[in-house]
Amino acid sequence: MGTAERRETSGDDTAARETTREAASATRATGTAGRRADDGPAREAAEVQAAYRPLWVEEPAKRRRLPDPVRTAAVRAVLIIAVTLIQAMVALLCTLAGSWLAFPMVISSVVSTIAATWAVLDVWVTRQVWNQRHGVVSTPSSTARALRRERRQARRAQRAAERERARIRRRGGAGQLSHP
Protein backbone atom coordinates (compact mmCIF):
# COMPACT_ATOMS: atom_id res chain seq x y z
CA MET A 1 0.00 0.00 0.00
CA GLY A 2 1.55 3.29 -1.10
CA THR A 3 1.18 6.79 0.26
CA ALA A 4 -1.75 7.51 -2.04
CA GLU A 5 -3.73 4.55 -0.71
CA ARG A 6 -5.25 3.82 2.65
CA ARG A 7 -7.36 1.10 4.17
CA GLU A 8 -10.81 2.03 5.40
CA THR A 9 -12.74 -0.14 7.81
CA SER A 10 -16.27 0.08 8.97
CA GLY A 11 -17.07 0.78 12.62
CA ASP A 12 -17.41 -2.91 13.48
CA ASP A 13 -14.18 -3.88 11.66
CA THR A 14 -15.95 -6.48 9.56
CA ALA A 15 -15.26 -5.22 6.06
CA ALA A 16 -12.21 -3.42 4.78
CA ARG A 17 -11.71 -1.73 1.43
CA GLU A 18 -8.84 0.14 -0.08
CA THR A 19 -9.40 3.63 -1.35
CA THR A 20 -7.14 5.59 -3.64
CA ARG A 21 -7.16 9.36 -3.97
CA GLU A 22 -8.62 9.09 -7.47
CA ALA A 23 -11.53 6.96 -6.25
CA ALA A 24 -12.18 9.30 -3.33
CA SER A 25 -12.16 12.36 -5.60
CA ALA A 26 -14.50 10.60 -8.04
CA THR A 27 -16.87 9.82 -5.18
CA ARG A 28 -16.78 13.44 -4.07
CA ALA A 29 -17.37 14.67 -7.62
CA THR A 30 -20.49 12.59 -8.14
CA GLY A 31 -21.70 13.11 -4.60
CA THR A 32 -24.19 10.26 -4.85
CA ALA A 33 -22.11 7.10 -4.67
CA GLY A 34 -23.08 5.10 -1.62
CA ARG A 35 -25.22 7.90 -0.13
CA ARG A 36 -28.78 7.56 1.09
CA ALA A 37 -31.27 10.27 0.32
CA ASP A 38 -31.89 11.14 3.98
CA ASP A 39 -28.21 11.78 4.91
CA GLY A 40 -27.68 14.87 2.77
CA PRO A 41 -24.66 17.17 3.12
CA ALA A 42 -23.58 15.69 6.47
CA ARG A 43 -22.78 12.36 4.83
CA GLU A 44 -20.93 14.11 2.00
CA ALA A 45 -18.82 16.09 4.51
CA ALA A 46 -18.02 12.87 6.37
CA GLU A 47 -16.91 11.25 3.09
CA VAL A 48 -14.67 14.20 2.27
CA GLN A 49 -13.17 14.10 5.77
CA ALA A 50 -12.70 10.32 5.53
CA ALA A 51 -10.89 10.71 2.20
CA TYR A 52 -8.48 13.29 3.62
CA ARG A 53 -6.12 12.33 6.40
CA PRO A 54 -3.28 14.61 7.51
CA LEU A 55 0.28 13.37 7.42
CA TRP A 56 0.73 13.80 11.16
CA VAL A 57 -1.31 14.71 14.19
CA GLU A 58 -0.02 17.21 16.73
CA GLU A 59 0.24 15.68 20.17
CA PRO A 60 1.11 17.46 23.40
CA ALA A 61 4.62 16.87 24.65
CA LYS A 62 4.97 14.14 27.25
CA ARG A 63 7.82 15.94 28.99
CA ARG A 64 8.42 19.58 29.69
CA ARG A 65 11.07 21.43 27.72
CA LEU A 66 14.49 21.67 29.32
CA PRO A 67 15.40 25.07 30.79
CA ASP A 68 17.64 27.20 28.55
CA PRO A 69 20.90 26.83 30.54
CA VAL A 70 20.47 23.05 30.76
CA ARG A 71 19.64 22.77 27.07
CA THR A 72 22.68 24.90 26.17
CA ALA A 73 24.95 22.67 28.26
CA ALA A 74 23.42 19.55 26.71
CA VAL A 75 23.97 20.80 23.16
CA ARG A 76 27.57 21.71 24.03
CA ALA A 77 28.12 18.23 25.49
CA VAL A 78 26.70 16.51 22.41
CA LEU A 79 28.95 18.53 20.11
CA ILE A 80 32.04 17.78 22.20
CA ILE A 81 31.18 14.07 22.31
CA ALA A 82 30.71 14.03 18.52
CA VAL A 83 34.11 15.66 17.98
CA THR A 84 35.66 13.17 20.42
CA LEU A 85 34.25 10.22 18.52
CA ILE A 86 35.50 11.62 15.22
CA GLN A 87 38.97 12.15 16.70
CA ALA A 88 39.02 8.62 18.07
CA MET A 89 38.06 7.21 14.66
CA VAL A 90 40.74 9.28 12.89
CA ALA A 91 43.30 8.16 15.49
CA LEU A 92 42.36 4.52 14.88
CA LEU A 93 42.56 4.86 11.11
CA CYS A 94 45.89 6.72 11.32
CA THR A 95 47.25 3.99 13.60
CA LEU A 96 46.15 1.25 11.19
CA ALA A 97 47.67 3.15 8.27
CA GLY A 98 50.93 3.74 10.13
CA SER A 99 50.72 7.49 9.66
CA TRP A 100 52.82 10.00 11.63
CA LEU A 101 49.53 11.70 12.61
CA ALA A 102 48.51 8.73 14.79
CA PHE A 103 50.33 9.84 17.95
CA PRO A 104 49.03 13.44 17.98
CA MET A 105 45.50 12.20 17.26
CA VAL A 106 45.64 9.70 20.14
CA ILE A 107 46.82 12.45 22.50
CA SER A 108 44.09 14.82 21.31
CA SER A 109 41.50 12.02 21.67
CA VAL A 110 42.52 11.50 25.30
CA VAL A 111 42.25 15.24 26.00
CA SER A 112 38.94 15.39 24.16
CA THR A 113 37.62 12.44 26.21
CA ILE A 114 38.40 14.35 29.39
CA ALA A 115 36.64 17.41 27.96
CA ALA A 116 33.60 15.31 27.00
CA THR A 117 33.39 13.88 30.52
CA TRP A 118 33.59 17.41 31.89
CA ALA A 119 30.81 18.53 29.52
CA VAL A 120 28.51 15.72 30.64
CA LEU A 121 29.18 16.60 34.28
CA ASP A 122 28.42 20.22 33.40
CA VAL A 123 24.97 19.19 32.12
CA TRP A 124 24.28 17.29 35.32
CA VAL A 125 25.47 20.12 37.59
CA THR A 126 23.59 22.77 35.60
CA ARG A 127 20.40 20.74 35.89
CA GLN A 128 20.86 20.29 39.64
CA VAL A 129 21.53 24.01 40.14
CA TRP A 130 18.47 24.93 38.06
CA ASN A 131 16.25 22.61 40.10
CA GLN A 132 17.64 23.97 43.35
CA ARG A 133 17.20 27.62 42.38
CA HIS A 134 13.85 27.39 40.67
CA GLY A 135 12.33 24.50 42.57
CA VAL A 136 10.86 21.33 41.25
CA VAL A 137 7.22 20.62 40.67
CA SER A 138 5.90 18.77 43.67
CA THR A 139 2.70 16.83 43.69
CA PRO A 140 0.05 17.46 46.34
CA SER A 141 0.59 14.00 47.78
CA SER A 142 4.29 14.59 48.24
CA THR A 143 5.60 13.11 51.48
CA ALA A 144 8.17 15.87 51.78
CA ARG A 145 5.43 18.49 51.76
CA ALA A 146 3.49 16.65 54.50
CA LEU A 147 6.62 16.36 56.65
CA ARG A 148 7.34 20.08 56.27
CA ARG A 149 3.76 20.88 57.24
CA GLU A 150 4.01 18.69 60.37
CA ARG A 151 7.32 20.30 61.38
CA ARG A 152 5.85 23.77 60.87
CA GLN A 153 2.86 22.92 63.07
CA ALA A 154 5.14 21.47 65.76
CA ARG A 155 7.28 24.63 65.73
CA ARG A 156 4.19 26.83 65.99
CA ALA A 157 2.86 24.79 68.91
CA GLN A 158 6.25 24.98 70.64
CA ARG A 159 6.44 28.76 70.15
CA ALA A 160 2.87 29.17 71.45
CA ALA A 161 3.68 27.08 74.54
CA GLU A 162 6.84 29.14 75.13
CA ARG A 163 4.86 32.38 74.83
CA GLU A 164 2.30 31.05 77.29
CA ARG A 165 5.01 30.12 79.80
CA ALA A 166 6.61 33.56 79.43
CA ARG A 167 3.23 35.24 79.94
CA ILE A 168 2.60 33.22 83.11
CA ARG A 169 6.04 34.12 84.45
CA ARG A 170 5.42 37.81 83.78
CA ARG A 171 2.13 37.72 85.65
CA GLY A 172 3.82 36.03 88.56
CA GLY A 173 1.56 33.01 88.51
CA ALA A 174 -1.51 34.95 89.67
CA GLY A 175 -4.65 32.88 89.39
CA GLN A 176 -2.71 29.65 88.99
CA LEU A 177 -3.10 26.75 91.44
CA SER A 178 0.28 25.32 90.60
CA HIS A 179 3.42 26.59 88.88
CA PRO A 180 5.23 24.63 86.18
mmCIF file of C-alpha atoms in Angstrom:
data_model
loop_
_atom_site.group_PDB
_atom_site.id
_atom_site.type_symbol
_atom_site.label_atom_id
_atom_site.label_comp_id
_atom_site.label_asym_id
_atom_site.label_seq_id
_atom_site.Cartn_x
_atom_site.Cartn_y
_atom_site.Cartn_z
ATOM 1 C CA MET A 1 0.000 0.000 0.000
ATOM 2 C CA GLY A 2 1.545 3.293 -1.105
ATOM 3 C CA THR A 3 1.182 6.786 0.260
ATOM 4 C CA ALA A 4 -1.753 7.508 -2.039
ATOM 5 C CA GLU A 5 -3.734 4.553 -0.705
ATOM 6 C CA ARG A 6 -5.247 3.820 2.655
ATOM 7 C CA ARG A 7 -7.359 1.104 4.174
ATOM 8 C CA GLU A 8 -10.809 2.030 5.401
ATOM 9 C CA THR A 9 -12.740 -0.136 7.808
ATOM 10 C CA SER A 10 -16.274 0.083 8.969
ATOM 11 C CA GLY A 11 -17.072 0.783 12.618
ATOM 12 C CA ASP A 12 -17.408 -2.912 13.477
ATOM 13 C CA ASP A 13 -14.179 -3.878 11.659
ATOM 14 C CA THR A 14 -15.953 -6.476 9.557
ATOM 15 C CA ALA A 15 -15.255 -5.221 6.062
ATOM 16 C CA ALA A 16 -12.210 -3.422 4.777
ATOM 17 C CA ARG A 17 -11.711 -1.734 1.428
ATOM 18 C CA GLU A 18 -8.836 0.137 -0.079
ATOM 19 C CA THR A 19 -9.397 3.632 -1.353
ATOM 20 C CA THR A 20 -7.136 5.595 -3.637
ATOM 21 C CA ARG A 21 -7.157 9.356 -3.969
ATOM 22 C CA GLU A 22 -8.617 9.087 -7.469
ATOM 23 C CA ALA A 23 -11.532 6.964 -6.251
ATOM 24 C CA ALA A 24 -12.175 9.301 -3.328
ATOM 25 C CA SER A 25 -12.158 12.357 -5.596
ATOM 26 C CA ALA A 26 -14.499 10.600 -8.036
ATOM 27 C CA THR A 27 -16.873 9.825 -5.177
ATOM 28 C CA ARG A 28 -16.781 13.443 -4.073
ATOM 29 C CA ALA A 29 -17.366 14.671 -7.617
ATOM 30 C CA THR A 30 -20.489 12.587 -8.137
ATOM 31 C CA GLY A 31 -21.700 13.115 -4.601
ATOM 32 C CA THR A 32 -24.186 10.258 -4.851
ATOM 33 C CA ALA A 33 -22.111 7.098 -4.667
ATOM 34 C CA GLY A 34 -23.085 5.104 -1.619
ATOM 35 C CA ARG A 35 -25.223 7.901 -0.128
ATOM 36 C CA ARG A 36 -28.776 7.556 1.087
ATOM 37 C CA ALA A 37 -31.272 10.270 0.322
ATOM 38 C CA ASP A 38 -31.885 11.141 3.983
ATOM 39 C CA ASP A 39 -28.207 11.779 4.909
ATOM 40 C CA GLY A 40 -27.681 14.867 2.770
ATOM 41 C CA PRO A 41 -24.665 17.172 3.123
ATOM 42 C CA ALA A 42 -23.576 15.692 6.467
ATOM 43 C CA ARG A 43 -22.782 12.365 4.832
ATOM 44 C CA GLU A 44 -20.927 14.110 2.002
ATOM 45 C CA ALA A 45 -18.815 16.086 4.514
ATOM 46 C CA ALA A 46 -18.023 12.870 6.366
ATOM 47 C CA GLU A 47 -16.912 11.246 3.095
ATOM 48 C CA VAL A 48 -14.668 14.202 2.275
ATOM 49 C CA GLN A 49 -13.175 14.101 5.769
ATOM 50 C CA ALA A 50 -12.703 10.318 5.528
ATOM 51 C CA ALA A 51 -10.889 10.711 2.200
ATOM 52 C CA TYR A 52 -8.480 13.291 3.616
ATOM 53 C CA ARG A 53 -6.118 12.327 6.399
ATOM 54 C CA PRO A 54 -3.280 14.611 7.512
ATOM 55 C CA LEU A 55 0.284 13.373 7.415
ATOM 56 C CA TRP A 56 0.727 13.801 11.164
ATOM 57 C CA VAL A 57 -1.307 14.707 14.195
ATOM 58 C CA GLU A 58 -0.016 17.210 16.725
ATOM 59 C CA GLU A 59 0.244 15.680 20.171
ATOM 60 C CA PRO A 60 1.111 17.462 23.399
ATOM 61 C CA ALA A 61 4.623 16.868 24.654
ATOM 62 C CA LYS A 62 4.969 14.140 27.246
ATOM 63 C CA ARG A 63 7.821 15.935 28.994
ATOM 64 C CA ARG A 64 8.418 19.577 29.693
ATOM 65 C CA ARG A 65 11.066 21.431 27.720
ATOM 66 C CA LEU A 66 14.491 21.674 29.318
ATOM 67 C CA PRO A 67 15.399 25.068 30.787
ATOM 68 C CA ASP A 68 17.639 27.203 28.551
ATOM 69 C CA PRO A 69 20.904 26.826 30.542
ATOM 70 C CA VAL A 70 20.473 23.049 30.760
ATOM 71 C CA ARG A 71 19.644 22.775 27.066
ATOM 72 C CA THR A 72 22.680 24.896 26.167
ATOM 73 C CA ALA A 73 24.951 22.670 28.264
ATOM 74 C CA ALA A 74 23.420 19.549 26.710
ATOM 75 C CA VAL A 75 23.975 20.797 23.159
ATOM 76 C CA ARG A 76 27.571 21.711 24.034
ATOM 77 C CA ALA A 77 28.120 18.232 25.490
ATOM 78 C CA VAL A 78 26.698 16.509 22.413
ATOM 79 C CA LEU A 79 28.949 18.533 20.107
ATOM 80 C CA ILE A 80 32.044 17.781 22.198
ATOM 81 C CA ILE A 81 31.178 14.072 22.311
ATOM 82 C CA ALA A 82 30.710 14.034 18.516
ATOM 83 C CA VAL A 83 34.113 15.655 17.976
ATOM 84 C CA THR A 84 35.659 13.175 20.423
ATOM 85 C CA LEU A 85 34.250 10.216 18.522
ATOM 86 C CA ILE A 86 35.503 11.618 15.221
ATOM 87 C CA GLN A 87 38.967 12.149 16.698
ATOM 88 C CA ALA A 88 39.021 8.615 18.071
ATOM 89 C CA MET A 89 38.064 7.211 14.665
ATOM 90 C CA VAL A 90 40.740 9.283 12.894
ATOM 91 C CA ALA A 91 43.305 8.157 15.485
ATOM 92 C CA LEU A 92 42.358 4.519 14.882
ATOM 93 C CA LEU A 93 42.565 4.862 11.105
ATOM 94 C CA CYS A 94 45.893 6.718 11.321
ATOM 95 C CA THR A 95 47.253 3.995 13.596
ATOM 96 C CA LEU A 96 46.151 1.251 11.190
ATOM 97 C CA ALA A 97 47.675 3.153 8.273
ATOM 98 C CA GLY A 98 50.933 3.739 10.128
ATOM 99 C CA SER A 99 50.721 7.491 9.661
ATOM 100 C CA TRP A 100 52.816 9.995 11.630
ATOM 101 C CA LEU A 101 49.527 11.698 12.611
ATOM 102 C CA ALA A 102 48.511 8.733 14.795
ATOM 103 C CA PHE A 103 50.326 9.837 17.955
ATOM 104 C CA PRO A 104 49.030 13.444 17.978
ATOM 105 C CA MET A 105 45.499 12.202 17.262
ATOM 106 C CA VAL A 106 45.639 9.701 20.142
ATOM 107 C CA ILE A 107 46.822 12.450 22.503
ATOM 108 C CA SER A 108 44.089 14.818 21.313
ATOM 109 C CA SER A 109 41.502 12.018 21.670
ATOM 110 C CA VAL A 110 42.518 11.503 25.301
ATOM 111 C CA VAL A 111 42.248 15.240 26.000
ATOM 112 C CA SER A 112 38.937 15.393 24.159
ATOM 113 C CA THR A 113 37.622 12.444 26.205
ATOM 114 C CA ILE A 114 38.403 14.352 29.390
ATOM 115 C CA ALA A 115 36.644 17.413 27.959
ATOM 116 C CA ALA A 116 33.600 15.309 27.004
ATOM 117 C CA THR A 117 33.394 13.885 30.518
ATOM 118 C CA TRP A 118 33.586 17.412 31.893
ATOM 119 C CA ALA A 119 30.813 18.530 29.520
ATOM 120 C CA VAL A 120 28.506 15.716 30.639
ATOM 121 C CA LEU A 121 29.176 16.598 34.277
ATOM 122 C CA ASP A 122 28.419 20.224 33.398
ATOM 123 C CA VAL A 123 24.973 19.194 32.116
ATOM 124 C CA TRP A 124 24.278 17.292 35.319
ATOM 125 C CA VAL A 125 25.473 20.122 37.592
ATOM 126 C CA THR A 126 23.590 22.769 35.595
ATOM 127 C CA ARG A 127 20.404 20.735 35.892
ATOM 128 C CA GLN A 128 20.856 20.294 39.642
ATOM 129 C CA VAL A 129 21.530 24.011 40.139
ATOM 130 C CA TRP A 130 18.469 24.927 38.060
ATOM 131 C CA ASN A 131 16.248 22.614 40.099
ATOM 132 C CA GLN A 132 17.639 23.970 43.351
ATOM 133 C CA ARG A 133 17.202 27.621 42.384
ATOM 134 C CA HIS A 134 13.848 27.393 40.673
ATOM 135 C CA GLY A 135 12.327 24.503 42.567
ATOM 136 C CA VAL A 136 10.859 21.330 41.247
ATOM 137 C CA VAL A 137 7.225 20.621 40.666
ATOM 138 C CA SER A 138 5.900 18.769 43.666
ATOM 139 C CA THR A 139 2.698 16.833 43.686
ATOM 140 C CA PRO A 140 0.054 17.460 46.336
ATOM 141 C CA SER A 141 0.587 14.004 47.780
ATOM 142 C CA SER A 142 4.287 14.594 48.239
ATOM 143 C CA THR A 143 5.595 13.107 51.481
ATOM 144 C CA ALA A 144 8.171 15.872 51.783
ATOM 145 C CA ARG A 145 5.427 18.491 51.761
ATOM 146 C CA ALA A 146 3.489 16.653 54.496
ATOM 147 C CA LEU A 147 6.625 16.363 56.645
ATOM 148 C CA ARG A 148 7.345 20.079 56.266
ATOM 149 C CA ARG A 149 3.760 20.882 57.243
ATOM 150 C CA GLU A 150 4.014 18.690 60.371
ATOM 151 C CA ARG A 151 7.322 20.303 61.380
ATOM 152 C CA ARG A 152 5.845 23.769 60.870
ATOM 153 C CA GLN A 153 2.860 22.917 63.073
ATOM 154 C CA ALA A 154 5.139 21.470 65.756
ATOM 155 C CA ARG A 155 7.279 24.631 65.729
ATOM 156 C CA ARG A 156 4.186 26.830 65.985
ATOM 157 C CA ALA A 157 2.862 24.787 68.908
ATOM 158 C CA GLN A 158 6.250 24.976 70.639
ATOM 159 C CA ARG A 159 6.440 28.755 70.155
ATOM 160 C CA ALA A 160 2.872 29.166 71.453
ATOM 161 C CA ALA A 161 3.678 27.076 74.537
ATOM 162 C CA GLU A 162 6.837 29.137 75.130
ATOM 163 C CA ARG A 163 4.864 32.381 74.829
ATOM 164 C CA GLU A 164 2.298 31.046 77.287
ATOM 165 C CA ARG A 165 5.010 30.121 79.800
ATOM 166 C CA ALA A 166 6.611 33.558 79.433
ATOM 167 C CA ARG A 167 3.235 35.238 79.940
ATOM 168 C CA ILE A 168 2.597 33.225 83.106
ATOM 169 C CA ARG A 169 6.040 34.116 84.448
ATOM 170 C CA ARG A 170 5.423 37.807 83.781
ATOM 171 C CA ARG A 171 2.129 37.723 85.652
ATOM 172 C CA GLY A 172 3.825 36.034 88.563
ATOM 173 C CA GLY A 173 1.564 33.005 88.507
ATOM 174 C CA ALA A 174 -1.515 34.947 89.665
ATOM 175 C CA GLY A 175 -4.647 32.883 89.386
ATOM 176 C CA GLN A 176 -2.714 29.646 88.991
ATOM 177 C CA LEU A 177 -3.104 26.752 91.438
ATOM 178 C CA SER A 178 0.277 25.322 90.598
ATOM 179 C CA HIS A 179 3.418 26.586 88.877
ATOM 180 C CA PRO A 180 5.230 24.627 86.180
#
